[in-house]
PDB file of C-alpha atoms in Angstrom:
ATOM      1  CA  UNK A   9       0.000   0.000   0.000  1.00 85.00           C
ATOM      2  CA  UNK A  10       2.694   2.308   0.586  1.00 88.00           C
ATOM      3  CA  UNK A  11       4.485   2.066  -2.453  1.00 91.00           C
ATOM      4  CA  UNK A  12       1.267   2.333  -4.416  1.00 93.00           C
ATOM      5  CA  UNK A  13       0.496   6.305  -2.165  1.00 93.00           C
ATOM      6  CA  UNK A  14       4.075   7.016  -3.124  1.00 95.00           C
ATOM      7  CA  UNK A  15       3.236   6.945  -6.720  1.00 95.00           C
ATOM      8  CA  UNK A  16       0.043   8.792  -6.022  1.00 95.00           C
ATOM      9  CA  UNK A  17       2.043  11.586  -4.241  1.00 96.00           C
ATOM     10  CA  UNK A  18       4.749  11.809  -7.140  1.00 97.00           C
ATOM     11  CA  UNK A  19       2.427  11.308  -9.689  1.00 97.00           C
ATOM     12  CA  UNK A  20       0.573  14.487  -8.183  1.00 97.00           C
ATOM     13  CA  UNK A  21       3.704  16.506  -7.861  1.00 97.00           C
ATOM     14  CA  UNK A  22       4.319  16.447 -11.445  1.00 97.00           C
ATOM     15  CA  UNK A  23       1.377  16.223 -13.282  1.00 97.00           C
ATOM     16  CA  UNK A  24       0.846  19.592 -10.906  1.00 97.00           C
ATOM     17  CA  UNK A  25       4.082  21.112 -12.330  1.00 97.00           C
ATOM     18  CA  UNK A  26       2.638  20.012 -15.784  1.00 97.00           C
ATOM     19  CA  UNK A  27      -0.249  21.929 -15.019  1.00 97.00           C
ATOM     20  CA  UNK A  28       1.594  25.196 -13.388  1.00 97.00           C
ATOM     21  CA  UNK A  29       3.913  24.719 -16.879  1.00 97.00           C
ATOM     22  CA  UNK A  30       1.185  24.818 -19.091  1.00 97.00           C
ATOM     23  CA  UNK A  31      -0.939  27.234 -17.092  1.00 95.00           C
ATOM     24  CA  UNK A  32       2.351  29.588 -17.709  1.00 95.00           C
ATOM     25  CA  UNK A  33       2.538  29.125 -21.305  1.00 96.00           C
ATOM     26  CA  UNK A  34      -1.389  29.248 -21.948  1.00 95.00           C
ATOM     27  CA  UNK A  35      -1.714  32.988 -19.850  1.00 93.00           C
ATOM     28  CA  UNK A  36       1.770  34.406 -21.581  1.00 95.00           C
ATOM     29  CA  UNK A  37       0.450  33.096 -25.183  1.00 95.00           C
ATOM     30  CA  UNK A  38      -3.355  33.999 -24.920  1.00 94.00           C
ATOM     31  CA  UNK A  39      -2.370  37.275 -23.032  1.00 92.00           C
ATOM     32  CA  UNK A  40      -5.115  36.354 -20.261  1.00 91.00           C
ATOM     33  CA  UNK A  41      -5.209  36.231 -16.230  1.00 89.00           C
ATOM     34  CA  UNK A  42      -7.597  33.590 -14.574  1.00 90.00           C
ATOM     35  CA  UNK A  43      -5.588  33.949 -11.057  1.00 87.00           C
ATOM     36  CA  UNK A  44      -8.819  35.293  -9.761  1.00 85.00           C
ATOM     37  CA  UNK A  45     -10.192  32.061 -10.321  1.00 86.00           C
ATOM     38  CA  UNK A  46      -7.578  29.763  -9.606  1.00 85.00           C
ATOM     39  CA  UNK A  47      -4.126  29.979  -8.319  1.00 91.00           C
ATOM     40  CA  UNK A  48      -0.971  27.958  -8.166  1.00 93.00           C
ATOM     41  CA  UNK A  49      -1.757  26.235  -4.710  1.00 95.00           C
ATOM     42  CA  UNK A  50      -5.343  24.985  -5.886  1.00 94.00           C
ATOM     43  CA  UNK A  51      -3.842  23.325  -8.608  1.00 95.00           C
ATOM     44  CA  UNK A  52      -1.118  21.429  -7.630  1.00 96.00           C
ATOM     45  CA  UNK A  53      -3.243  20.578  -4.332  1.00 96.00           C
ATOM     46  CA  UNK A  54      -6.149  19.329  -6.997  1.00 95.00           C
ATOM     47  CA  UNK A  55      -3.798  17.130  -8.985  1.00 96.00           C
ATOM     48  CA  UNK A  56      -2.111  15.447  -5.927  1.00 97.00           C
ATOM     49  CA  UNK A  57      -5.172  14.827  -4.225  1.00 96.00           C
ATOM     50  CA  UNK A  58      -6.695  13.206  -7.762  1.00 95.00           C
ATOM     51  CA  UNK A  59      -3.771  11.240  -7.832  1.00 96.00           C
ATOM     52  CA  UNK A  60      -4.024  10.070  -4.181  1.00 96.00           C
ATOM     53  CA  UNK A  61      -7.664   9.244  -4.930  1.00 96.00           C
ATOM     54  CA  UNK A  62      -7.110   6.852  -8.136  1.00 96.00           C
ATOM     55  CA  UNK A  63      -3.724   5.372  -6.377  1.00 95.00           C
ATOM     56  CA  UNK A  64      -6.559   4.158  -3.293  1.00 95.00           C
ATOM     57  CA  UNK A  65      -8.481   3.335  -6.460  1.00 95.00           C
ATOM     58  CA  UNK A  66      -5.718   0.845  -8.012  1.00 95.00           C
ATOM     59  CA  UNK A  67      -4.885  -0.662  -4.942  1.00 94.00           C
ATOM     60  CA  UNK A  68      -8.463  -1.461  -3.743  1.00 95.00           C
ATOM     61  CA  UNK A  69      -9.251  -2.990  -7.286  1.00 94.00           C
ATOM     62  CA  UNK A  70      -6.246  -4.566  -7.724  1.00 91.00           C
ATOM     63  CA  UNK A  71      -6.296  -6.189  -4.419  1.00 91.00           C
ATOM     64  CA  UNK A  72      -9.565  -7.251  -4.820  1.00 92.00           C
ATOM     65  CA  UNK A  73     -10.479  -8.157  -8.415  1.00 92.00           C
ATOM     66  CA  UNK A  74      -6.555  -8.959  -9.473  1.00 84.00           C
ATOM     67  CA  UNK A  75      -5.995  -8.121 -13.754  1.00 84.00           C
ATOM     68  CA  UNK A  76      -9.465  -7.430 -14.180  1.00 92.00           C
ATOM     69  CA  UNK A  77      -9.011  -4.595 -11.247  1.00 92.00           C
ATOM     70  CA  UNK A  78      -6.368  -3.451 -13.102  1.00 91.00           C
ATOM     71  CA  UNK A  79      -7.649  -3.292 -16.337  1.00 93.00           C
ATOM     72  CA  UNK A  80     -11.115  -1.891 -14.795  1.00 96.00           C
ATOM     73  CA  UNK A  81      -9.421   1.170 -13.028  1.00 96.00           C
ATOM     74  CA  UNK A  82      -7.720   2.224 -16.433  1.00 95.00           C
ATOM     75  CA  UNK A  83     -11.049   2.298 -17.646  1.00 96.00           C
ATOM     76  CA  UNK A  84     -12.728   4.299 -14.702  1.00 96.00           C
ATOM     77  CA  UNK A  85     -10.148   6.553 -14.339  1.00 96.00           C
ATOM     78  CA  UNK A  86     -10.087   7.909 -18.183  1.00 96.00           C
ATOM     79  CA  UNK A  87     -13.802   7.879 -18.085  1.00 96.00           C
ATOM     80  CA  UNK A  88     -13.919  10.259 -14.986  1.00 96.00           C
ATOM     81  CA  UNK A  89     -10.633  12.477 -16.450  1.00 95.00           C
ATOM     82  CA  UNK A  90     -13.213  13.069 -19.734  1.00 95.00           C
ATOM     83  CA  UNK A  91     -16.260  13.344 -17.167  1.00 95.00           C
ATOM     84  CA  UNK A  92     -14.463  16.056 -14.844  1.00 94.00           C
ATOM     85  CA  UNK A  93     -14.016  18.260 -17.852  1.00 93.00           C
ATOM     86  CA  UNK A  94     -17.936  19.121 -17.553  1.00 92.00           C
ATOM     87  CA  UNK A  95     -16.862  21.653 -14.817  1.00 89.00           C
ATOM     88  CA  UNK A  96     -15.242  24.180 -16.614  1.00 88.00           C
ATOM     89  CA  UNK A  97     -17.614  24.753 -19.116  1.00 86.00           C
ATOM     90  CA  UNK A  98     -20.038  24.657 -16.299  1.00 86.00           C
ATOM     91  CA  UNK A  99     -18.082  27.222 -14.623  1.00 84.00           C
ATOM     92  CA  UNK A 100     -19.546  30.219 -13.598  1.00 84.00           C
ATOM     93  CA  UNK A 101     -16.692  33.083 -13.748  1.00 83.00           C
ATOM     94  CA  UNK A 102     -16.379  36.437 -12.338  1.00 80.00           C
ATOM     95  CA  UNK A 103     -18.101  39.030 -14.530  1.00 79.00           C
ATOM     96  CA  UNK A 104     -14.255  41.033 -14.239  1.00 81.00           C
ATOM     97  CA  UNK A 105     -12.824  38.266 -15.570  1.00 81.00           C
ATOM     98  CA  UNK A 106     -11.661  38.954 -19.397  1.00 83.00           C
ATOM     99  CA  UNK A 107     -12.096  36.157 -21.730  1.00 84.00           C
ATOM    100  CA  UNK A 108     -14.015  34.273 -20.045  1.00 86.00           C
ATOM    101  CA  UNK A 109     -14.292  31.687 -23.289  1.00 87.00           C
ATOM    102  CA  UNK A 110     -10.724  31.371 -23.068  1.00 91.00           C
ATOM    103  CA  UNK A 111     -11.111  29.800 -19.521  1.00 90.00           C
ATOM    104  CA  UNK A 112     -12.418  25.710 -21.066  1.00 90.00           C
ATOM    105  CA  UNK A 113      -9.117  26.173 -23.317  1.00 92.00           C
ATOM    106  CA  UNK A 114      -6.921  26.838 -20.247  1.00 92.00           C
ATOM    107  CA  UNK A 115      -8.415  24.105 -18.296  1.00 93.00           C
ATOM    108  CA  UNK A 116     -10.075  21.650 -20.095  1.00 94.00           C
ATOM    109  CA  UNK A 117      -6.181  19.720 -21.019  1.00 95.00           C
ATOM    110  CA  UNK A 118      -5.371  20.324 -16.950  1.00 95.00           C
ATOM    111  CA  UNK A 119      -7.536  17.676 -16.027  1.00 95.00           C
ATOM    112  CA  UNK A 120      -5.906  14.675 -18.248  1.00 96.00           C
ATOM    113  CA  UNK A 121      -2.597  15.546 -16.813  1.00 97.00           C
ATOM    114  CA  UNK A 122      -3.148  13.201 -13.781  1.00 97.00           C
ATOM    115  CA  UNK A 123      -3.786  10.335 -15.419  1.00 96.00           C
ATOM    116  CA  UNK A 124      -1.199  11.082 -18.139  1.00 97.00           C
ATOM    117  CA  UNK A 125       1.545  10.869 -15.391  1.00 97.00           C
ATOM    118  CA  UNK A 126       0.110   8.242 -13.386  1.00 95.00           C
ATOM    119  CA  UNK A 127       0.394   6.487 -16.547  1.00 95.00           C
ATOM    120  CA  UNK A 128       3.335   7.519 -17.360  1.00 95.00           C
ATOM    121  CA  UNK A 129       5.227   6.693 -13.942  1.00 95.00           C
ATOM    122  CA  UNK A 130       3.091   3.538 -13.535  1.00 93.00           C
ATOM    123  CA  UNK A 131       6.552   1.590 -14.485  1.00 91.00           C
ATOM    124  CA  UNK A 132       8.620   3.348 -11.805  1.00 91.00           C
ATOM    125  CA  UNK A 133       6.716   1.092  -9.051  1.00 85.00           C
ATOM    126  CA  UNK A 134       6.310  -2.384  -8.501  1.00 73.00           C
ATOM    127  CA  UNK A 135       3.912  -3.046  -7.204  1.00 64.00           C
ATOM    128  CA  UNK A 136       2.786  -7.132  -5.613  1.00 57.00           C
ATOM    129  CA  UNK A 137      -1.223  -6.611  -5.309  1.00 51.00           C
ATOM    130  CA  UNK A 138      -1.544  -8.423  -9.017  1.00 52.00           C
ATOM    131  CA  UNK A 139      -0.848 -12.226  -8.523  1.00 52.00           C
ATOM    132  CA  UNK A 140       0.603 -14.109 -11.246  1.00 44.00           C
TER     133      UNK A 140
END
């Protein structure tokens, strides 16, 4: 269980500097400012907490259902990652805010990063809840 919260935690940490990265580019190349409705804290807190949340997710499955777990929590977890983007076009912004259409653009690729480097440090850890 422990190895499988580490790679939650680091999985968080950088799919959160993925986010602050592209949050960086995005505002410099668009010329916009959404810091009124999210900063730098919120984000990186979001993605390590996601992270945390589908690691608990894996380990549960895996421990209880063995491949299929695995193969099942892939699933779930890229179905919610496209279900969470629903929020920001749901989003109801500040009526200061200035572009407000550019806000889904902005967003919108923030919430695959979590499962992109979840994925993508998945091989870092071994883990022992599959069975042969």
């Amino acid at each position: 269980m422990k190895n499988v919260l580490i790679h939650g935690v680091v999985a968080g940490i950088l799919s959160g500097i993925a986010c602050i990265a592209y949050n960086s580019i995005y505002t410099k190349a668009m010329l916009v400012d959404f810091s009124k409705v999210f900063q730098t804290p919120a984000i990186i807190g979001s993605c390590v907490i996601g992270c945390m949340l589908a690691s608990l997710g894996y380990y549960f499955l895996t421990r209880f259902l063995n491949k299929p777990g695995q193969i099942i929590f892939n699933l779930l977890f890229v179905i919610l990652s496209f279900a969470s983007i629903a929020g920001p076009f749901a989003a109801q912004l500040p009526l200061d805010v200035e572009s407000p259409e550019l806000f889904a653009g902005l967003t919108v690729p923030m919430h695959f990063f979590p499962a992109l480097m979840w994925f993508a440090t998945f091989p870092l850890f071994k883990y022992n809840t599959l069975k042969a």
